[in-house]
Amino acid sequence: MFSVVLMTEIRPFRIDIPQADLDDLRDRLDRTRWAAPLPGGGWSRGVPVDYLRELADHWRTGFDWRAQEARLNAFPQFTTSIDGLEVHFLHVRSANPDALPLLLVHGWPNSFVEFAAAIGHLRAFHLVIPSIPGFGFSQAPGEGFDVTAAGRVFAALMERLGYDRYGVQGGDLGAYIAPEVAVAAPDNVVGVYVNGGLGFPDDDDDDLTEEEAGFFARMAEWSRGAVDHHSLLRAAPQTFAHGWNDWPVGLLAWLTQKLQEFTPTAEVPERAIDLDLILTNVTLYWLTGTSGSSSWFMYGTDRFRWPRGQRAVPTGLYSGPPGFRRLAERHNDIVHWPEARPGGHFVAMEVPGVFAADLSVFFAKVGR
């Protein structure tokens, strides 16, 4: 008798990394060929050698992947096939059967691990936390995949789970995808909550106020000191993926560089984000070999663009600045715009309780 697997089937999933893969990781860390320090103090030339040595040593001897694997497996996980892609997701139901379903969309260079610390603060929602295609345990997309396609995939996922009314959250890459879910399913999405990213000028804007123009000029000056990952991964993602996929310290250095830039509130990333959470994310990238496939958002575009949002449903932001509300309202129906909240770029990892509380305030406005 032949067994037919339906394309709409939802299958239980459990993380179970072979011990041989963990042994290989430790062996590669043991045999790292360290670069000599370059002139310049602190982070002026990139991740300092001494700092990275300490971080790698902790990854090798102090970090317990099996403990983190068990932590993640405590959340119900599943896979399903949508538009020819195998999609991995967490589905954590609230004790309240009438709770509002909430789709949480992670950023780059992150994964579903971004929300591990926030889940306990969001028990008032039925949570659906997918791995974006190309990230973690979700299948890598093919040529032409974009944020619009990702939005359609996630709208289809919510429909498959039986949710006909739900909220969506997104930050970083998620700030591009979350609005597209609303565009794909405007009759189902009650609101979109974004971790910043809205309210930035387009290239052809010529009506900026003096305050806006001055602010964005200062922001541009600051960004010149950061690694332009959009340009780098747009130009030669395959080239860099060779190194990141072959040697763990190279991957660790790259992800640490970006986290350092994304956590301006702290001297080093682990003072803003729990170190085990950082290393869980790095280890997931290593074990799944997704340093290249997770870059589709960059290599699939011709230039960098800020997210514009959408007008199909109401929008709320975790924190208004560094964008300007006047500019954000050109493309969004803004109903929640607090002027200041703690944390940096990945607030669900840095201040999960504050993030969850503010998100709850927004969906209390629009969710019924």
Tab-separated table of N, CA, C and O in Angstrom, residues 151-247:
chain	number	residue	atom	x	y	z
A	151	GLY	N	5.405	37.135	2.464
A	151	GLY	CA	4.141	37.528	3.068
A	151	GLY	C	3.011	36.595	2.680
A	151	GLY	O	2.168	36.230	3.510
A	152	ARG	N	2.979	36.195	1.416
A	152	ARG	CA	1.938	35.256	0.959
A	152	ARG	C	2.096	33.889	1.628
A	152	ARG	O	1.107	33.259	2.001
A	153	VAL	N	3.342	33.443	1.786
A	153	VAL	CA	3.594	32.158	2.443
A	153	VAL	C	3.073	32.181	3.875
A	153	VAL	O	2.399	31.245	4.329
A	154	PHE	N	3.331	33.259	4.601
A	154	PHE	CA	2.922	33.314	5.998
A	154	PHE	C	1.406	33.515	6.137
A	154	PHE	O	0.792	33.020	7.091
A	155	ALA	N	0.798	34.242	5.199
A	155	ALA	CA	-0.668	34.350	5.210
A	155	ALA	C	-1.293	32.975	4.976
A	155	ALA	O	-2.289	32.612	5.613
A	156	ALA	N	-0.694	32.198	4.071
A	156	ALA	CA	-1.187	30.845	3.806
A	156	ALA	C	-0.994	29.951	5.023
A	156	ALA	O	-1.839	29.080	5.316
A	157	LEU	N	0.117	30.137	5.743
A	157	LEU	CA	0.358	29.363	6.955
A	157	LEU	C	-0.735	29.634	7.991
A	157	LEU	O	-1.273	28.690	8.599
A	158	MET	N	-1.078	30.903	8.211
A	158	MET	CA	-2.117	31.229	9.195
A	158	MET	C	-3.473	30.661	8.772
A	158	MET	O	-4.246	30.173	9.609
A	159	GLU	N	-3.749	30.711	7.482
A	159	GLU	CA	-5.001	30.124	6.979
A	159	GLU	C	-5.012	28.619	7.220
A	159	GLU	O	-6.037	28.054	7.642
A	160	ARG	N	-3.895	27.967	6.982
A	160	ARG	CA	-3.819	26.523	7.177
A	160	ARG	C	-4.020	26.146	8.637
A	160	ARG	O	-4.564	25.069	8.943
A	161	LEU	N	-3.587	27.006	9.534
A	161	LEU	CA	-3.769	26.746	10.963
A	161	LEU	C	-5.182	27.073	11.436
A	161	LEU	O	-5.505	26.860	12.612
A	162	GLY	N	-6.012	27.593	10.539
A	162	GLY	CA	-7.401	27.874	10.877
A	162	GLY	C	-7.644	29.231	11.487
A	162	GLY	O	-8.724	29.486	12.049
A	163	TYR	N	-6.678	30.146	11.354
A	163	TYR	CA	-6.828	31.478	11.933
A	163	TYR	C	-7.334	32.448	10.870
A	163	TYR	O	-6.634	32.742	9.892
A	164	ASP	N	-8.539	32.961	11.073
A	164	ASP	CA	-9.103	33.893	10.095
A	164	ASP	C	-9.041	35.338	10.577
A	164	ASP	O	-9.470	36.250	9.873
A	165	ARG	N	-8.483	35.565	11.773
A	165	ARG	CA	-8.327	36.918	12.300
A	165	ARG	C	-7.108	36.904	13.223
A	165	ARG	O	-7.095	36.210	14.239
A	166	TYR	N	-6.086	37.679	12.886
A	166	TYR	CA	-4.840	37.589	13.642
A	166	TYR	C	-4.016	38.858	13.461
A	166	TYR	O	-4.246	39.663	12.558
A	167	GLY	N	-3.034	39.016	14.362
A	167	GLY	CA	-2.097	40.124	14.273
A	167	GLY	C	-0.766	39.652	13.733
A	167	GLY	O	-0.468	38.454	13.722
A	168	VAL	N	0.067	40.616	13.292
A	168	VAL	CA	1.380	40.310	12.749
A	168	VAL	C	2.405	41.283	13.334
A	168	VAL	O	2.137	42.484	13.441
A	169	GLN	N	3.558	40.767	13.695
A	169	GLN	CA	4.673	41.580	14.183
A	169	GLN	C	5.897	41.285	13.345
A	169	GLN	O	6.083	40.159	12.863
A	170	GLY	N	6.769	42.286	13.176
A	170	GLY	CA	8.020	42.055	12.469
A	170	GLY	C	9.030	43.144	12.759
A	170	GLY	O	8.662	44.313	12.947
A	171	GLY	N	10.289	42.763	12.813
A	171	GLY	CA	11.384	43.719	12.973
A	171	GLY	C	12.518	43.354	12.044
A	171	GLY	O	12.671	42.191	11.659
A	172	ASP	N	13.327	44.346	11.658
A	172	ASP	CA	14.419	44.134	10.714
A	172	ASP	C	13.829	43.561	9.416
A	172	ASP	O	12.936	44.165	8.841
A	173	LEU	N	14.277	42.403	8.942
A	173	LEU	CA	13.668	41.805	7.754
A	173	LEU	C	12.179	41.587	7.967
A	173	LEU	O	11.369	41.742	7.046
A	174	GLY	N	11.795	41.259	9.196
A	174	GLY	CA	10.376	41.091	9.508
A	174	GLY	C	9.562	42.355	9.300
A	174	GLY	O	8.360	42.287	9.051
A	175	ALA	N	10.218	43.528	9.382
A	175	ALA	CA	9.501	44.787	9.154
A	175	ALA	C	9.127	44.959	7.690
A	175	ALA	O	8.254	45.762	7.360
A	176	TYR	N	9.800	44.242	6.803
A	176	TYR	CA	9.437	44.227	5.384
A	176	TYR	C	8.365	43.170	5.107
A	176	TYR	O	7.469	43.377	4.294
A	177	ILE	N	8.482	42.015	5.785
A	177	ILE	CA	7.573	40.899	5.516
A	177	ILE	C	6.223	41.084	6.184
A	177	ILE	O	5.177	40.808	5.575
A	178	ALA	N	6.201	41.539	7.438
A	178	ALA	CA	4.943	41.651	8.176
A	178	ALA	C	3.897	42.495	7.439
A	178	ALA	O	2.732	42.091	7.337
A	179	PRO	N	4.258	43.687	6.901
A	179	PRO	CA	3.257	44.432	6.133
A	179	PRO	C	2.746	43.677	4.909
A	179	PRO	O	1.576	43.837	4.517
A	180	GLU	N	3.600	42.837	4.311
A	180	GLU	CA	3.179	42.083	3.132
A	180	GLU	C	2.164	40.999	3.487
A	180	GLU	O	1.371	40.588	2.634
A	181	VAL	N	2.187	40.522	4.726
A	181	VAL	CA	1.155	39.580	5.165
A	181	VAL	C	-0.198	40.288	5.163
A	181	VAL	O	-1.210	39.735	4.717
A	182	ALA	N	-0.208	41.534	5.634
A	182	ALA	CA	-1.448	42.307	5.636
A	182	ALA	C	-1.926	42.599	4.226
A	182	ALA	O	-3.136	42.571	3.948
A	183	VAL	N	-1.013	42.875	3.321
A	183	VAL	CA	-1.381	43.119	1.925
A	183	VAL	C	-1.973	41.857	1.312
A	183	VAL	O	-2.938	41.906	0.538
A	184	ALA	N	-1.406	40.696	1.668
A	184	ALA	CA	-1.888	39.425	1.123
A	184	ALA	C	-3.226	39.018	1.715
A	184	ALA	O	-4.034	38.369	1.043
A	185	ALA	N	-3.480	39.398	2.976
A	185	ALA	CA	-4.709	38.960	3.652
A	185	ALA	C	-5.317	40.100	4.466
A	185	ALA	O	-5.427	40.027	5.685
A	186	PRO	N	-5.726	41.196	3.807
A	186	PRO	CA	-6.212	42.373	4.544
A	186	PRO	C	-7.489	42.116	5.349
A	186	PRO	O	-7.735	42.816	6.336
A	187	ASP	N	-8.279	41.135	4.948
A	187	ASP	CA	-9.512	40.839	5.673
A	187	ASP	C	-9.265	39.974	6.896
A	187	ASP	O	-10.186	39.760	7.697
A	188	ASN	N	-8.049	39.483	7.043
A	188	ASN	CA	-7.723	38.592	8.154
A	188	ASN	C	-6.805	39.230	9.187
A	188	ASN	O	-6.861	38.884	10.370
A	189	VAL	N	-5.938	40.135	8.751
A	189	VAL	CA	-4.968	40.764	9.646
A	189	VAL	C	-5.616	41.969	10.337
A	189	VAL	O	-6.146	42.864	9.668
A	190	VAL	N	-5.547	41.995	11.681
A	190	VAL	CA	-6.173	43.102	12.427
A	190	VAL	C	-5.216	44.274	12.588
A	190	VAL	O	-5.657	45.410	12.813
A	191	GLY	N	-3.916	44.027	12.491
A	191	GLY	CA	-2.942	45.100	12.638
A	191	GLY	C	-1.532	44.566	12.477
A	191	GLY	O	-1.286	43.368	12.631
A	192	VAL	N	-0.621	45.481	12.143
A	192	VAL	CA	0.793	45.139	11.969
A	192	VAL	C	1.606	45.966	12.952
A	192	VAL	O	1.503	47.201	12.991
A	193	TYR	N	2.428	45.283	13.743
A	193	TYR	CA	3.278	45.928	14.744
A	193	TYR	C	4.724	45.767	14.300
A	193	TYR	O	5.183	44.660	14.032
A	194	VAL	N	5.440	46.886	14.202
A	194	VAL	CA	6.783	46.893	13.636
A	194	VAL	C	7.772	47.431	14.664
A	194	VAL	O	7.487	48.404	15.358
A	195	ASN	N	8.953	46.805	14.723
A	195	ASN	CA	10.027	47.310	15.581
A	195	ASN	C	10.811	48.379	14.835
A	195	ASN	O	11.915	48.129	14.359
A	196	GLY	N	10.256	49.565	14.690
A	196	GLY	CA	10.948	50.639	13.988
A	196	GLY	C	11.060	50.354	12.503
A	196	GLY	O	10.425	49.472	11.951
A	197	GLY	N	11.895	51.145	11.823
A	197	GLY	CA	12.130	50.934	10.401
A	197	GLY	C	11.225	51.738	9.495
A	197	GLY	O	11.459	51.789	8.290
A	198	LEU	N	10.182	52.353	10.038
A	198	LEU	CA	9.274	53.149	9.221
A	198	LEU	C	9.546	54.638	9.445
A	198	LEU	O	10.020	55.044	10.495
A	199	GLY	N	9.226	55.451	8.445
A	199	GLY	CA	9.379	56.891	8.581
A	199	GLY	C	10.698	57.420	8.083
A	199	GLY	O	11.175	58.469	8.546
A	200	PHE	N	11.292	56.730	7.107
A	200	PHE	CA	12.551	57.168	6.517
A	200	PHE	C	12.294	57.732	5.123
A	200	PHE	O	11.343	57.340	4.450
A	201	PRO	N	13.138	58.658	4.662
A	201	PRO	CA	12.881	59.300	3.369
A	201	PRO	C	13.205	58.401	2.187
A	201	PRO	O	14.065	57.521	2.272
A	202	ASP	N	12.485	58.623	1.085
A	202	ASP	CA	12.830	57.985	-0.182
A	202	ASP	C	13.947	58.780	-0.843
A	202	ASP	O	14.214	59.935	-0.494
A	203	ASP	N	14.595	58.170	-1.833
A	203	ASP	CA	15.714	58.833	-2.507
A	203	ASP	C	15.313	60.147	-3.170
A	203	ASP	O	16.119	61.062	-3.306
A	204	ASP	N	14.062	60.233	-3.606
A	204	ASP	CA	13.643	61.422	-4.344
A	204	ASP	C	12.912	62.446	-3.476
A	204	ASP	O	12.325	63.387	-3.985
A	205	ASP	N	12.948	62.283	-2.156
A	205	ASP	CA	12.296	63.253	-1.271
A	205	ASP	C	13.041	64.585	-1.302
A	205	ASP	O	14.256	64.635	-1.108
A	206	ASP	N	12.303	65.647	-1.550
A	206	ASP	CA	12.913	66.970	-1.536
A	206	ASP	C	12.154	67.926	-0.618
A	206	ASP	O	12.351	69.146	-0.684
A	207	ASP	N	11.285	67.369	0.249
A	207	ASP	CA	10.482	68.221	1.119
A	207	ASP	C	10.767	67.976	2.592
A	207	ASP	O	9.922	68.228	3.457
A	208	LEU	N	11.972	67.481	2.917
A	208	LEU	CA	12.320	67.238	4.307
A	208	LEU	C	12.451	68.552	5.058
A	208	LEU	O	12.955	69.548	4.526
A	209	THR	N	12.003	68.548	6.306
A	209	THR	CA	12.203	69.727	7.140
A	209	THR	C	13.674	69.820	7.520
A	209	THR	O	14.450	68.865	7.345
A	210	GLU	N	14.067	70.952	8.057
A	210	GLU	CA	15.454	71.127	8.470
A	210	GLU	C	15.829	70.109	9.535
A	210	GLU	O	16.937	69.539	9.514
A	211	GLU	N	14.913	69.855	10.470
A	211	GLU	CA	15.171	68.867	11.519
A	211	GLU	C	15.360	67.473	10.926
A	211	GLU	O	16.296	66.750	11.289
A	212	GLU	N	14.469	67.089	10.007
A	212	GLU	CA	14.548	65.768	9.399
A	212	GLU	C	15.826	65.607	8.587
A	212	GLU	O	16.537	64.605	8.698
A	213	ALA	N	16.144	66.599	7.775
A	213	ALA	CA	17.341	66.525	6.943
A	213	ALA	C	18.605	66.432	7.796
A	213	ALA	O	19.518	65.648	7.495
A	214	GLY	N	18.651	67.208	8.861
A	214	GLY	CA	19.815	67.170	9.743
A	214	GLY	C	19.952	65.833	10.438
A	214	GLY	O	21.062	65.289	10.549
A	215	PHE	N	18.842	65.282	10.880
A	215	PHE	CA	18.882	63.988	11.565
A	215	PHE	C	19.362	62.886	10.635
A	215	PHE	O	20.226	62.081	10.994
A	216	PHE	N	18.814	62.847	9.425
A	216	PHE	CA	19.192	61.784	8.505
A	216	PHE	C	20.630	61.938	8.009
A	216	PHE	O	21.294	60.954	7.695
A	217	ALA	N	21.127	63.174	7.972
A	217	ALA	CA	22.532	63.386	7.617
A	217	ALA	C	23.437	62.814	8.707
A	217	ALA	O	24.465	62.185	8.419
A	218	ARG	N	23.060	63.031	9.968
A	218	ARG	CA	23.848	62.472	11.075
A	218	ARG	C	23.779	60.951	11.077
A	218	ARG	O	24.771	60.263	11.357
A	219	MET	N	22.612	60.408	10.752
A	219	MET	CA	22.455	58.958	10.695
A	219	MET	C	23.313	58.363	9.576
A	219	MET	O	23.938	57.306	9.743
A	220	ALA	N	23.359	59.039	8.442
A	220	ALA	CA	24.181	58.578	7.329
A	220	ALA	C	25.656	58.597	7.703
A	220	ALA	O	26.418	57.701	7.335
A	221	GLU	N	26.067	59.618	8.453
A	221	GLU	CA	27.457	59.716	8.893
A	221	GLU	C	27.801	58.551	9.818
A	221	GLU	O	28.859	57.939	9.707
A	222	TRP	N	26.887	58.221	10.730
A	222	TRP	CA	27.117	57.089	11.639
A	222	TRP	C	27.207	55.785	10.852
A	222	TRP	O	28.072	54.940	11.122
A	223	SER	N	26.340	55.607	9.870
A	223	SER	CA	26.289	54.338	9.145
A	223	SER	C	27.544	54.093	8.313
A	223	SER	O	27.853	52.952	7.975
A	224	ARG	N	28.284	55.165	7.996
A	224	ARG	CA	29.512	54.985	7.226
A	224	ARG	C	30.577	54.224	8.008
A	224	ARG	O	31.522	53.682	7.432
A	225	GLY	N	30.411	54.163	9.333
A	225	GLY	CA	31.346	53.405	10.150
A	225	GLY	C	30.942	51.955	10.328
A	225	GLY	O	31.662	51.184	10.971
A	226	ALA	N	29.805	51.555	9.767
A	226	ALA	CA	29.321	50.187	9.888
A	226	ALA	C	29.558	49.424	8.591
A	226	ALA	O	29.791	50.014	7.539
A	227	VAL	N	29.507	48.102	8.683
A	227	VAL	CA	29.648	47.267	7.493
A	227	VAL	C	28.335	47.291	6.715
A	227	VAL	O	27.275	46.980	7.261
A	228	ASP	N	28.396	47.683	5.452
A	228	ASP	CA	27.198	47.735	4.611
A	228	ASP	C	26.893	46.317	4.117
A	228	ASP	O	27.288	45.916	3.026
A	229	HIS	N	26.172	45.577	4.953
A	229	HIS	CA	25.898	44.176	4.614
A	229	HIS	C	24.987	44.045	3.401
A	229	HIS	O	25.049	43.060	2.677
A	230	HIS	N	24.139	45.045	3.168
A	230	HIS	CA	23.269	44.986	1.990
A	230	HIS	C	24.113	44.977	0.703
A	230	HIS	O	23.906	44.143	-0.182
A	231	SER	N	25.060	45.898	0.614
A	231	SER	CA	25.900	45.957	-0.586
A	231	SER	C	26.784	44.724	-0.695
A	231	SER	O	26.964	44.151	-1.780
A	232	LEU	N	27.350	44.300	0.432
A	232	LEU	CA	28.242	43.151	0.439
A	232	LEU	C	27.520	41.894	-0.041
A	232	LEU	O	28.016	41.161	-0.904
A	233	LEU	N	26.341	41.643	0.504
A	233	LEU	CA	25.617	40.419	0.166
A	233	LEU	C	24.833	40.538	-1.133
A	233	LEU	O	24.409	39.523	-1.691
A	234	ARG	N	24.646	41.746	-1.601
A	234	ARG	CA	24.047	41.916	-2.928
A	234	ARG	C	25.082	41.580	-4.010
A	234	ARG	O	24.760	41.007	-5.048
A	235	ALA	N	26.350	41.914	-3.742
A	235	ALA	CA	27.391	41.775	-4.755
A	235	ALA	C	27.960	40.362	-4.840
A	235	ALA	O	28.165	39.838	-5.933
A	236	ALA	N	28.231	39.725	-3.675
A	236	ALA	CA	28.956	38.447	-3.720
A	236	ALA	C	28.579	37.536	-2.564
A	236	ALA	O	29.440	37.121	-1.782
A	237	PRO	N	27.305	37.201	-2.412
A	237	PRO	CA	26.904	36.357	-1.278
A	237	PRO	C	27.551	34.983	-1.303
A	237	PRO	O	27.884	34.438	-0.252
A	238	GLN	N	27.734	34.417	-2.512
A	238	GLN	CA	28.332	33.090	-2.592
A	238	GLN	C	29.772	33.094	-2.104
A	238	GLN	O	30.220	32.184	-1.406
A	239	THR	N	30.495	34.142	-2.440
A	239	THR	CA	31.892	34.248	-2.023
A	239	THR	C	32.016	34.191	-0.507
A	239	THR	O	32.830	33.437	0.039
A	240	PHE	N	31.224	34.989	0.193
A	240	PHE	CA	31.339	35.038	1.652
A	240	PHE	C	30.751	33.794	2.304
A	240	PHE	O	31.234	33.347	3.354
A	241	ALA	N	29.735	33.198	1.686
A	241	ALA	CA	29.139	31.991	2.238
A	241	ALA	C	30.140	30.848	2.305
A	241	ALA	O	30.058	29.997	3.197
A	242	HIS	N	31.096	30.808	1.374
A	242	HIS	CA	32.116	29.756	1.415
A	242	HIS	C	32.840	29.760	2.765
A	242	HIS	O	33.023	28.710	3.400
A	243	GLY	N	33.262	30.942	3.201
A	243	GLY	CA	33.989	31.044	4.460
A	243	GLY	C	33.099	30.803	5.661
A	243	GLY	O	33.467	30.061	6.586
A	244	TRP	N	31.930	31.418	5.683
A	244	TRP	CA	31.042	31.282	6.828
A	244	TRP	C	30.531	29.854	6.992
A	244	TRP	O	30.258	29.415	8.107
A	245	ASN	N	30.385	29.139	5.896
A	245	ASN	CA	29.868	27.781	5.968
A	245	ASN	C	30.960	26.773	6.317
A	245	ASN	O	30.665	25.668	6.769
A	246	ASP	N	32.239	27.171	6.143
A	246	ASP	CA	33.336	26.225	6.330
A	246	ASP	C	34.016	26.357	7.686
A	246	ASP	O	34.538	25.378	8.202
A	247	TRP	N	34.040	27.560	8.257
A	247	TRP	CA	34.797	27.723	9.497
A	247	TRP	C	33.978	28.511	10.531
A	247	TRP	O	33.572	29.632	10.287
